[in-house]
mmCIF file of C-alpha atoms and ligand atoms in Angstrom:
data_model
loop_
_atom_site.group_PDB
_atom_site.id
_atom_site.type_symbol
_atom_site.label_atom_id
_atom_site.label_comp_id
_atom_site.label_asym_id
_atom_site.label_seq_id
_atom_site.Cartn_x
_atom_site.Cartn_y
_atom_site.Cartn_z
ATOM 1 C CA MET U 23 -49.209 185.966 94.663
ATOM 2 C CA GLN U 24 -46.476 187.131 97.537
ATOM 3 C CA LYS U 25 -47.433 188.677 100.556
ATOM 4 C CA ASN U 26 -45.388 191.618 101.728
ATOM 5 C CA ALA U 27 -43.511 191.179 104.740
ATOM 6 C CA ILE U 28 -40.868 191.775 106.909
ATOM 7 C CA LEU U 29 -38.015 189.132 107.501
ATOM 8 C CA ILE U 30 -35.916 189.194 110.499
ATOM 9 C CA THR U 31 -32.948 186.464 110.625
ATOM 10 C CA GLY U 32 -31.366 185.500 113.741
ATOM 11 C CA ALA U 33 -34.824 186.595 115.763
ATOM 12 C CA ALA U 34 -34.250 184.066 118.476
ATOM 13 C CA GLY U 35 -31.247 185.849 119.511
ATOM 14 C CA GLU U 36 -30.325 188.790 121.916
ATOM 15 C CA ILE U 37 -31.104 191.657 119.138
ATOM 16 C CA GLY U 38 -34.124 189.972 117.411
ATOM 17 C CA GLN U 39 -35.827 189.185 120.234
ATOM 18 C CA ALA U 40 -35.464 192.911 121.720
ATOM 19 C CA LEU U 41 -36.124 194.114 118.069
ATOM 20 C CA LEU U 42 -39.371 192.141 117.459
ATOM 21 C CA ALA U 43 -40.443 193.175 120.557
ATOM 22 C CA GLU U 44 -40.093 196.847 119.552
ATOM 23 C CA LEU U 45 -41.422 195.732 115.677
ATOM 24 C CA ALA U 46 -44.492 194.004 116.527
ATOM 25 C CA ALA U 47 -45.043 197.042 119.616
ATOM 26 C CA GLY U 48 -44.944 199.431 116.629
ATOM 27 C CA GLY U 49 -47.747 197.566 114.947
ATOM 28 C CA LYS U 50 -45.454 196.238 111.952
ATOM 29 C CA SER U 51 -46.571 193.364 110.417
ATOM 30 C CA PRO U 52 -46.585 190.805 109.111
ATOM 31 C CA LEU U 53 -43.088 190.125 110.574
ATOM 32 C CA VAL U 54 -41.705 186.461 109.471
ATOM 33 C CA THR U 55 -38.809 185.346 111.724
ATOM 34 C CA LEU U 56 -36.027 182.391 111.224
ATOM 35 C CA ASP U 57 -34.089 181.049 113.322
ATOM 36 C CA LEU U 58 -32.659 177.714 113.966
ATOM 37 C CA GLN U 59 -33.919 177.734 117.572
ATOM 38 C CA ALA U 60 -38.054 177.964 118.229
ATOM 39 C CA MET U 61 -38.988 181.635 119.132
ATOM 40 C CA PRO U 62 -38.965 182.082 123.238
ATOM 41 C CA ALA U 63 -42.563 182.499 124.605
ATOM 42 C CA GLY U 64 -44.068 185.689 124.430
ATOM 43 C CA ALA U 65 -42.523 186.600 121.055
ATOM 44 C CA GLN U 66 -45.000 186.489 118.681
ATOM 45 C CA PRO U 67 -44.077 186.941 114.692
ATOM 46 C CA SER U 68 -46.859 186.317 111.935
ATOM 47 C CA GLN U 69 -45.004 183.620 111.084
ATOM 48 C CA HIS U 70 -41.551 181.685 112.607
ATOM 49 C CA VAL U 71 -40.048 179.369 110.528
ATOM 50 C CA GLN U 72 -37.395 177.140 112.621
ATOM 51 C CA GLY U 73 -34.291 176.184 109.947
ATOM 52 C CA SER U 74 -30.722 177.638 108.966
ATOM 53 C CA VAL U 75 -30.621 180.915 107.343
ATOM 54 C CA ALA U 76 -27.797 178.860 105.411
ATOM 55 C CA ASP U 77 -30.351 176.722 103.558
ATOM 56 C CA ALA U 78 -30.713 177.540 100.396
ATOM 57 C CA THR U 79 -33.870 175.552 99.453
ATOM 58 C CA LEU U 80 -35.757 177.328 102.492
ATOM 59 C CA LEU U 81 -34.826 180.850 101.632
ATOM 60 C CA ALA U 82 -36.114 180.084 97.660
ATOM 61 C CA GLY U 83 -39.769 178.996 99.808
ATOM 62 C CA LEU U 84 -39.739 182.073 101.709
ATOM 63 C CA ALA U 85 -39.007 184.284 98.647
ATOM 64 C CA GLU U 86 -41.900 182.324 96.729
ATOM 65 C CA GLN U 87 -44.214 183.136 99.544
ATOM 66 C CA TYR U 88 -43.436 186.639 100.675
ATOM 67 C CA ARG U 89 -41.996 190.205 98.880
ATOM 68 C CA PHE U 90 -39.678 191.001 101.847
ATOM 69 C CA ALA U 91 -39.942 194.958 101.988
ATOM 70 C CA GLN U 92 -37.079 195.095 104.566
ATOM 71 C CA ILE U 93 -34.880 192.312 105.826
ATOM 72 C CA PHE U 94 -32.977 192.607 109.450
ATOM 73 C CA HIS U 95 -30.125 190.284 108.499
ATOM 74 C CA LEU U 96 -29.200 189.066 112.402
ATOM 75 C CA ALA U 97 -28.021 185.455 112.209
ATOM 76 C CA ALA U 98 -24.778 185.152 113.043
ATOM 77 C CA LEU U 99 -21.974 183.333 115.003
ATOM 78 C CA LEU U 100 -20.385 185.765 117.614
ATOM 79 C CA SER U 101 -16.737 186.298 117.648
ATOM 80 C CA THR U 102 -15.695 183.354 120.194
ATOM 81 C CA SER U 103 -17.939 180.725 118.164
ATOM 82 C CA ALA U 104 -16.538 181.711 114.915
ATOM 83 C CA GLU U 105 -12.610 181.799 116.246
ATOM 84 C CA ARG U 106 -13.896 177.533 117.472
ATOM 85 C CA LYS U 107 -15.284 176.717 114.093
ATOM 86 C CA PRO U 108 -14.013 179.215 111.413
ATOM 87 C CA ALA U 109 -15.728 177.305 108.242
ATOM 88 C CA LEU U 110 -18.807 176.998 109.746
ATOM 89 C CA ALA U 111 -18.581 180.515 110.587
ATOM 90 C CA HIS U 112 -18.147 181.169 107.173
ATOM 91 C CA GLN U 113 -21.100 179.513 106.087
ATOM 92 C CA VAL U 114 -23.498 181.458 108.618
ATOM 93 C CA ASN U 115 -21.774 184.679 108.234
ATOM 94 C CA VAL U 116 -20.800 185.394 104.601
ATOM 95 C CA ASP U 117 -22.268 182.006 102.528
ATOM 96 C CA ALA U 118 -25.705 183.033 104.117
ATOM 97 C CA SER U 119 -25.495 186.887 103.565
ATOM 98 C CA LEU U 120 -24.492 186.240 100.260
ATOM 99 C CA LEU U 121 -27.874 184.543 99.569
ATOM 100 C CA LEU U 122 -29.974 186.858 101.375
ATOM 101 C CA LEU U 123 -28.232 189.621 99.327
ATOM 102 C CA GLU U 124 -29.300 187.554 96.061
ATOM 103 C CA LEU U 125 -32.437 187.253 97.103
ATOM 104 C CA ALA U 126 -33.223 190.938 98.163
ATOM 105 C CA ALA U 127 -31.342 192.038 94.860
ATOM 106 C CA ARG U 128 -33.778 189.455 92.754
ATOM 107 C CA GLN U 129 -36.800 191.082 94.979
ATOM 108 C CA SER U 130 -35.962 194.973 94.020
ATOM 109 C CA MET U 131 -35.626 194.348 90.483
ATOM 110 C CA GLU U 132 -38.810 192.347 90.554
ATOM 111 C CA GLY U 133 -40.922 194.470 92.250
ATOM 112 C CA GLY U 134 -39.173 197.731 90.926
ATOM 113 C CA GLN U 135 -38.459 199.167 94.650
ATOM 114 C CA PRO U 136 -35.444 198.283 96.533
ATOM 115 C CA VAL U 137 -35.458 195.989 99.437
ATOM 116 C CA GLN U 138 -33.445 197.421 102.357
ATOM 117 C CA VAL U 139 -30.960 195.141 104.342
ATOM 118 C CA ILE U 140 -30.210 196.089 107.804
ATOM 119 C CA PHE U 141 -27.257 194.093 108.916
ATOM 120 C CA PRO U 142 -25.564 194.694 112.343
ATOM 121 C CA SER U 143 -21.610 194.431 111.915
ATOM 122 C CA SER U 144 -19.811 195.775 114.735
ATOM 123 C CA ILE U 145 -16.543 196.793 116.005
ATOM 124 C CA ALA U 146 -14.818 193.460 115.627
ATOM 125 C CA VAL U 147 -14.054 194.788 112.024
ATOM 126 C CA TYR U 148 -11.010 196.974 113.673
ATOM 127 C CA GLY U 149 -8.036 195.256 114.017
ATOM 128 C CA LEU U 150 -5.826 197.473 116.298
ATOM 129 C CA PRO U 151 -2.017 196.180 116.064
ATOM 130 C CA ASP U 152 -0.975 196.765 119.772
ATOM 131 C CA LEU U 153 -2.043 198.224 122.925
ATOM 132 C CA ALA U 154 -0.155 201.422 122.291
ATOM 133 C CA ALA U 155 -1.833 202.333 119.024
ATOM 134 C CA LYS U 156 -5.012 201.539 120.825
ATOM 135 C CA ALA U 157 -4.237 203.907 123.396
ATOM 136 C CA THR U 158 -3.173 206.891 120.884
ATOM 137 C CA HIS U 159 -6.529 206.290 118.658
ATOM 138 C CA ALA U 160 -9.265 206.798 121.275
ATOM 139 C CA LYS U 161 -12.198 207.102 118.851
ATOM 140 C CA VAL U 162 -11.550 204.708 115.567
ATOM 141 C CA GLY U 163 -13.317 206.290 112.370
ATOM 142 C CA GLU U 164 -14.601 203.875 110.229
ATOM 143 C CA GLY U 165 -12.296 204.108 107.934
ATOM 144 C CA ASP U 166 -9.570 202.961 110.198
ATOM 145 C CA PHE U 167 -7.603 200.009 110.588
ATOM 146 C CA ASN U 168 -9.784 197.658 108.923
ATOM 147 C CA ASP U 169 -7.551 195.079 109.866
ATOM 148 C CA PRO U 170 -9.771 192.475 111.579
ATOM 149 C CA THR U 171 -7.731 189.520 113.516
ATOM 150 C CA THR U 172 -10.830 187.046 113.980
ATOM 151 C CA MET U 173 -12.891 185.137 111.296
ATOM 152 C CA TYR U 174 -16.000 187.087 112.680
ATOM 153 C CA GLY U 175 -14.499 190.484 111.965
ATOM 154 C CA CYS U 176 -13.303 189.523 108.638
ATOM 155 C CA ASN U 177 -16.798 188.255 108.097
ATOM 156 C CA LYS U 178 -18.380 191.026 109.111
ATOM 157 C CA LEU U 179 -16.210 193.383 106.644
ATOM 158 C CA ALA U 180 -16.946 191.086 103.940
ATOM 159 C CA VAL U 181 -20.572 191.702 104.313
ATOM 160 C CA GLU U 182 -20.795 195.314 104.562
ATOM 161 C CA LYS U 183 -18.477 195.193 101.581
ATOM 162 C CA LEU U 184 -20.758 192.538 99.351
ATOM 163 C CA GLY U 185 -23.878 194.550 100.750
ATOM 164 C CA ALA U 186 -22.564 197.950 99.207
ATOM 165 C CA TYR U 187 -21.570 196.279 95.822
ATOM 166 C CA TYR U 188 -25.408 195.044 95.687
ATOM 167 C CA SER U 189 -26.134 198.281 96.266
ATOM 168 C CA ASN U 190 -24.162 200.377 93.745
ATOM 169 C CA GLN U 191 -22.659 198.113 91.400
ATOM 170 C CA TYR U 192 -24.625 194.836 91.046
ATOM 171 C CA GLY U 193 -25.942 194.412 87.387
ATOM 172 C CA GLN U 194 -23.777 196.932 85.915
ATOM 173 C CA LEU U 195 -23.043 195.570 82.707
ATOM 174 C CA GLN U 196 -26.706 194.882 81.678
ATOM 175 C CA ALA U 197 -28.057 196.977 79.306
ATOM 176 C CA GLU U 198 -30.989 198.152 81.184
ATOM 177 C CA VAL U 199 -31.041 200.345 84.640
ATOM 178 C CA LEU U 200 -31.879 198.002 87.505
ATOM 179 C CA THR U 201 -33.333 198.548 90.885
ATOM 180 C CA ARG U 202 -30.830 197.675 93.056
ATOM 181 C CA LEU U 203 -31.301 196.684 96.886
ATOM 182 C CA ASP U 204 -30.378 199.133 99.838
ATOM 183 C CA PHE U 205 -27.827 197.982 101.967
ATOM 184 C CA ARG U 206 -27.627 199.409 105.757
ATOM 185 C CA SER U 207 -25.120 198.483 108.293
ATOM 186 C CA LEU U 208 -24.518 199.845 112.094
ATOM 187 C CA ARG U 209 -20.768 198.633 113.602
ATOM 188 C CA PHE U 210 -22.155 198.028 117.068
ATOM 189 C CA PRO U 211 -20.293 197.841 120.160
ATOM 190 C CA GLY U 212 -20.732 195.173 122.809
ATOM 191 C CA LEU U 213 -24.172 195.143 123.381
ATOM 192 C CA ILE U 214 -26.138 194.337 126.956
ATOM 193 C CA SER U 215 -29.057 193.065 127.550
ATOM 194 C CA ALA U 216 -30.841 192.863 131.084
ATOM 195 C CA HIS U 217 -33.210 190.521 129.360
ATOM 196 C CA THR U 218 -30.844 187.856 127.467
ATOM 197 C CA ALA U 219 -27.307 186.431 128.559
ATOM 198 C CA PRO U 220 -25.146 186.856 125.461
ATOM 199 C CA THR U 221 -23.540 183.373 123.845
ATOM 200 C CA GLY U 222 -20.181 183.225 122.198
ATOM 201 C CA GLY U 223 -18.739 186.820 122.036
ATOM 202 C CA THR U 224 -15.792 187.999 123.103
ATOM 203 C CA SER U 225 -17.286 191.204 124.967
ATOM 204 C CA ASP U 226 -19.624 188.729 126.830
ATOM 205 C CA TYR U 227 -17.537 189.335 130.169
ATOM 206 C CA GLY U 228 -19.474 192.852 130.515
ATOM 207 C CA PRO U 229 -22.986 190.903 130.463
ATOM 208 C CA GLU U 230 -21.779 187.753 132.060
ATOM 209 C CA MET U 231 -20.386 189.271 135.303
ATOM 210 C CA LEU U 232 -23.528 191.310 135.431
ATOM 211 C CA HIS U 233 -25.986 188.405 135.155
ATOM 212 C CA ALA U 234 -23.891 186.106 137.240
ATOM 213 C CA ALA U 235 -24.198 189.058 140.119
ATOM 214 C CA ALA U 236 -27.818 189.764 139.690
ATOM 215 C CA GLN U 237 -27.709 185.475 140.528
ATOM 216 C CA GLY U 238 -25.684 185.407 143.792
ATOM 217 C CA GLN U 239 -22.710 183.724 141.565
ATOM 218 C CA ALA U 240 -19.241 184.740 141.280
ATOM 219 C CA TYR U 241 -17.775 185.234 138.437
ATOM 220 C CA ALA U 242 -14.267 184.740 136.949
ATOM 221 C CA CYS U 243 -13.692 187.801 133.919
ATOM 222 C CA PHE U 244 -11.892 186.272 131.090
ATOM 223 C CA VAL U 245 -9.969 189.848 130.660
ATOM 224 C CA ARG U 246 -7.622 191.803 132.717
ATOM 225 C CA PRO U 247 -9.312 194.593 134.334
ATOM 226 C CA ASP U 248 -7.739 197.312 132.429
ATOM 227 C CA THR U 249 -9.356 195.934 129.505
ATOM 228 C CA THR U 250 -11.704 198.825 127.420
ATOM 229 C CA ILE U 251 -14.178 198.389 124.409
ATOM 230 C CA PRO U 252 -17.414 200.581 123.782
ATOM 231 C CA PHE U 253 -20.578 199.085 125.323
ATOM 232 C CA MET U 254 -24.472 200.137 124.327
ATOM 233 C CA ALA U 255 -27.654 199.323 125.886
ATOM 234 C CA MET U 256 -29.998 196.985 124.043
ATOM 235 C CA PRO U 257 -33.069 199.464 123.603
ATOM 236 C CA ASP U 258 -30.216 201.719 121.774
ATOM 237 C CA ALA U 259 -28.895 199.215 119.734
ATOM 238 C CA VAL U 260 -32.754 198.633 118.502
ATOM 239 C CA ARG U 261 -33.434 202.597 118.362
ATOM 240 C CA ALA U 262 -30.042 202.655 115.982
ATOM 241 C CA LEU U 263 -31.069 199.708 113.604
ATOM 242 C CA LEU U 264 -34.937 201.399 113.426
ATOM 243 C CA GLY U 265 -33.333 205.504 113.093
ATOM 244 C CA LEU U 266 -30.419 203.752 110.314
ATOM 245 C CA ALA U 267 -33.732 202.046 108.631
ATOM 246 C CA ALA U 268 -35.981 205.271 108.389
ATOM 247 C CA ALA U 269 -33.085 207.593 107.536
ATOM 248 C CA PRO U 270 -33.883 209.091 103.886
ATOM 249 C CA ALA U 271 -31.572 207.353 101.387
ATOM 250 C CA ALA U 272 -30.126 210.234 100.027
ATOM 251 C CA ALA U 273 -29.211 211.098 103.966
ATOM 252 C CA LEU U 274 -26.751 208.668 104.173
ATOM 253 C CA GLY U 275 -22.897 209.446 103.021
ATOM 254 C CA ARG U 276 -22.291 205.735 103.998
ATOM 255 C CA ARG U 277 -23.540 202.190 103.901
ATOM 256 C CA ALA U 278 -21.654 201.072 107.330
ATOM 257 C CA TYR U 279 -21.860 203.152 110.271
ATOM 258 C CA ASN U 280 -20.076 203.749 113.679
ATOM 259 C CA VAL U 281 -22.768 203.905 116.632
ATOM 260 C CA GLY U 282 -21.172 204.940 120.315
ATOM 261 C CA ALA U 283 -22.778 204.990 123.280
ATOM 262 C CA PHE U 284 -20.180 204.610 125.782
ATOM 263 C CA SER U 285 -16.764 202.797 126.845
ATOM 264 C CA LEU U 286 -15.827 201.402 130.357
ATOM 265 C CA SER U 287 -12.887 198.815 131.693
ATOM 266 C CA ALA U 288 -13.792 195.595 132.674
ATOM 267 C CA GLU U 289 -12.629 196.912 136.278
ATOM 268 C CA ALA U 290 -14.939 199.877 135.729
ATOM 269 C CA PHE U 291 -17.754 197.444 135.083
ATOM 270 C CA ALA U 292 -17.356 195.415 138.048
ATOM 271 C CA GLY U 293 -17.183 198.526 140.067
ATOM 272 C CA GLN U 294 -20.774 199.197 138.471
ATOM 273 C CA VAL U 295 -21.858 195.640 139.078
ATOM 274 C CA GLN U 296 -20.372 195.907 142.993
ATOM 275 C CA THR U 297 -22.506 198.887 143.514
ATOM 276 C CA ALA U 298 -25.832 197.769 142.626
ATOM 277 C CA PHE U 299 -24.955 193.978 144.127
ATOM 278 C CA PRO U 300 -22.564 194.829 147.402
ATOM 279 C CA GLY U 301 -21.908 191.159 147.647
ATOM 280 C CA ALA U 302 -20.785 190.205 143.927
ATOM 281 C CA LYS U 303 -17.953 188.499 143.648
ATOM 282 C CA ILE U 304 -15.815 189.332 140.519
ATOM 283 C CA SER U 305 -12.337 187.981 140.158
ATOM 284 C CA TYR U 306 -10.102 188.215 136.889
ATOM 285 C CA ALA U 307 -8.615 184.733 134.890
ATOM 286 C CA PRO U 308 -7.458 186.267 131.658
ATOM 287 C CA ASN U 309 -7.994 183.878 128.672
ATOM 288 C CA ALA U 310 -4.779 184.960 126.745
ATOM 289 C CA ALA U 311 -6.531 184.268 123.086
ATOM 290 C CA ARG U 312 -9.783 186.296 123.936
ATOM 291 C CA GLN U 313 -7.831 188.988 125.960
ATOM 292 C CA GLY U 314 -6.319 189.595 122.422
ATOM 293 C CA ILE U 315 -9.577 189.795 120.793
ATOM 294 C CA VAL U 316 -10.585 192.029 122.809
ATOM 295 C CA ASP U 317 -7.174 194.064 123.010
ATOM 296 C CA SER U 318 -7.456 194.643 118.891
ATOM 297 C CA TRP U 319 -10.606 195.924 119.448
ATOM 298 C CA PRO U 320 -10.866 199.730 119.875
ATOM 299 C CA LEU U 321 -11.459 201.772 123.125
ATOM 300 C CA ASP U 322 -14.263 203.841 121.595
ATOM 301 C CA VAL U 323 -15.524 204.559 117.975
ATOM 302 C CA ASP U 324 -15.551 207.959 116.237
ATOM 303 C CA ASP U 325 -19.681 207.940 115.387
ATOM 304 C CA ARG U 326 -19.769 211.461 114.108
ATOM 305 C CA ALA U 327 -21.205 210.477 110.396
ATOM 306 C CA ALA U 328 -24.135 208.870 111.952
ATOM 307 C CA ARG U 329 -24.971 211.826 114.577
ATOM 308 C CA THR U 330 -24.441 213.829 111.392
ATOM 309 C CA ASP U 331 -26.173 212.060 108.704
ATOM 310 C CA TRP U 332 -29.007 210.554 110.392
ATOM 311 C CA GLY U 333 -29.441 211.850 113.814
ATOM 312 C CA TRP U 334 -28.095 209.049 116.044
ATOM 313 C CA ALA U 335 -27.282 210.139 119.442
ATOM 314 C CA PRO U 336 -27.886 207.227 122.642
ATOM 315 C CA GLU U 337 -30.272 207.135 125.303
ATOM 316 C CA TYR U 338 -28.219 205.858 127.621
ATOM 317 C CA ASP U 339 -25.465 206.702 128.558
ATOM 318 C CA LEU U 340 -23.074 204.456 131.110
ATOM 319 C CA GLN U 341 -25.122 205.871 134.602
ATOM 320 C CA ARG U 342 -28.408 205.473 133.334
ATOM 321 C CA CYS U 343 -27.736 202.459 131.626
ATOM 322 C CA PHE U 344 -26.685 200.948 134.749
ATOM 323 C CA ASP U 345 -29.385 202.696 136.693
ATOM 324 C CA GLU U 346 -32.175 203.229 134.806
ATOM 325 C CA TYR U 347 -31.884 199.950 132.629
ATOM 326 C CA LEU U 348 -30.057 197.071 133.238
ATOM 327 C CA VAL U 349 -30.093 197.158 137.247
ATOM 328 C CA PRO U 350 -33.777 197.654 137.443
ATOM 329 C CA ASN U 351 -34.945 194.842 134.794
ATOM 330 C CA ILE U 352 -31.883 192.461 135.686
ATOM 331 C CA ARG U 353 -33.321 192.607 139.401
ATOM 332 C CA GLU U 354 -36.921 191.951 138.445
ATOM 333 C CA ARG U 355 -35.763 189.400 135.882
ATOM 334 C CA TYR U 356 -33.638 187.034 138.763
ATOM 335 C CA GLU U 357 -36.428 187.493 141.706
HETATM 336 N N1 LIG H 21 -20.290 191.415 120.771
HETATM 337 C C1 LIG H 21 -19.575 190.883 119.678
HETATM 338 C C2 LIG H 21 -18.616 189.528 119.823
HETATM 339 O O1 LIG H 21 -18.095 189.862 121.037
HETATM 340 C C3 LIG H 21 -18.958 191.748 118.961
HETATM 341 O O2 LIG H 21 -19.706 192.411 117.938
HETATM 342 O O3 LIG H 21 -18.706 188.779 119.592
#
């Protein structure tokens, strides 16, 4: 007999740790986590499975044990890591997602209830052709510039499409009516956490300069001072995941939503960091390839669909994010 549970893949990562804490605080259980890494001290899932999300045998074993009502599929190689190992990125970011979609499709049919699959997508699905286009299209809508320039962006867009297919058309040739899974995804801006530092992303220059300054270390930023993309505080990212998950299916007009909070340049980010940590030593040493990636990402996103369909609104604008979330928590972390 399978037990009902919630699955979180990539649970030891930045979003995973924050989401697990929130789900546990909300009394959600049982929570089954999967990650290549052990869970950090303090995180308390009902069961942690240490292994790869791309391991089909491992997933089949989990599906025998559990019936997942909800899957938060967070495991991924981020954009810089994916560029260094594109084939591995495809395996983890796409092939493993397909395994999970198959698992969720089967369990939806068997249980007669849609398994909900929640997926963090990214502004990396956008590919603005040049800085002039970036400047003139300040807030991109979900349908604009879907021309990613990175393996990671291609992977995220592919999984969005596969998720929509499994939700809407999967099994369309079969005579009987199937219960299909319910895939929902969010295109996140660069996320900033006070409690964890990112690895392998290309928006990492923001959080990296902040965490370096809080530890009294100098930081050489790998993009130009004028480089501008949207960012979001981690608590808002978790609220967005849970808000989208809680929305009634009938309210959702799409399966991939932009969510925005604030947008700022690397120079303005450095200014915030220097206000909080007056001794911070921040210099600029742009890396051409990583600069090219961030230049192809939009200045900001148009998130009106998320606001209208399921009531998205960030709690942290730029100033609250630094003053009330990042700076006090980071000080405490490194003290
Ligand atoms: N923050 C991610 C990255 O830099 C983009 O979603 O890869």
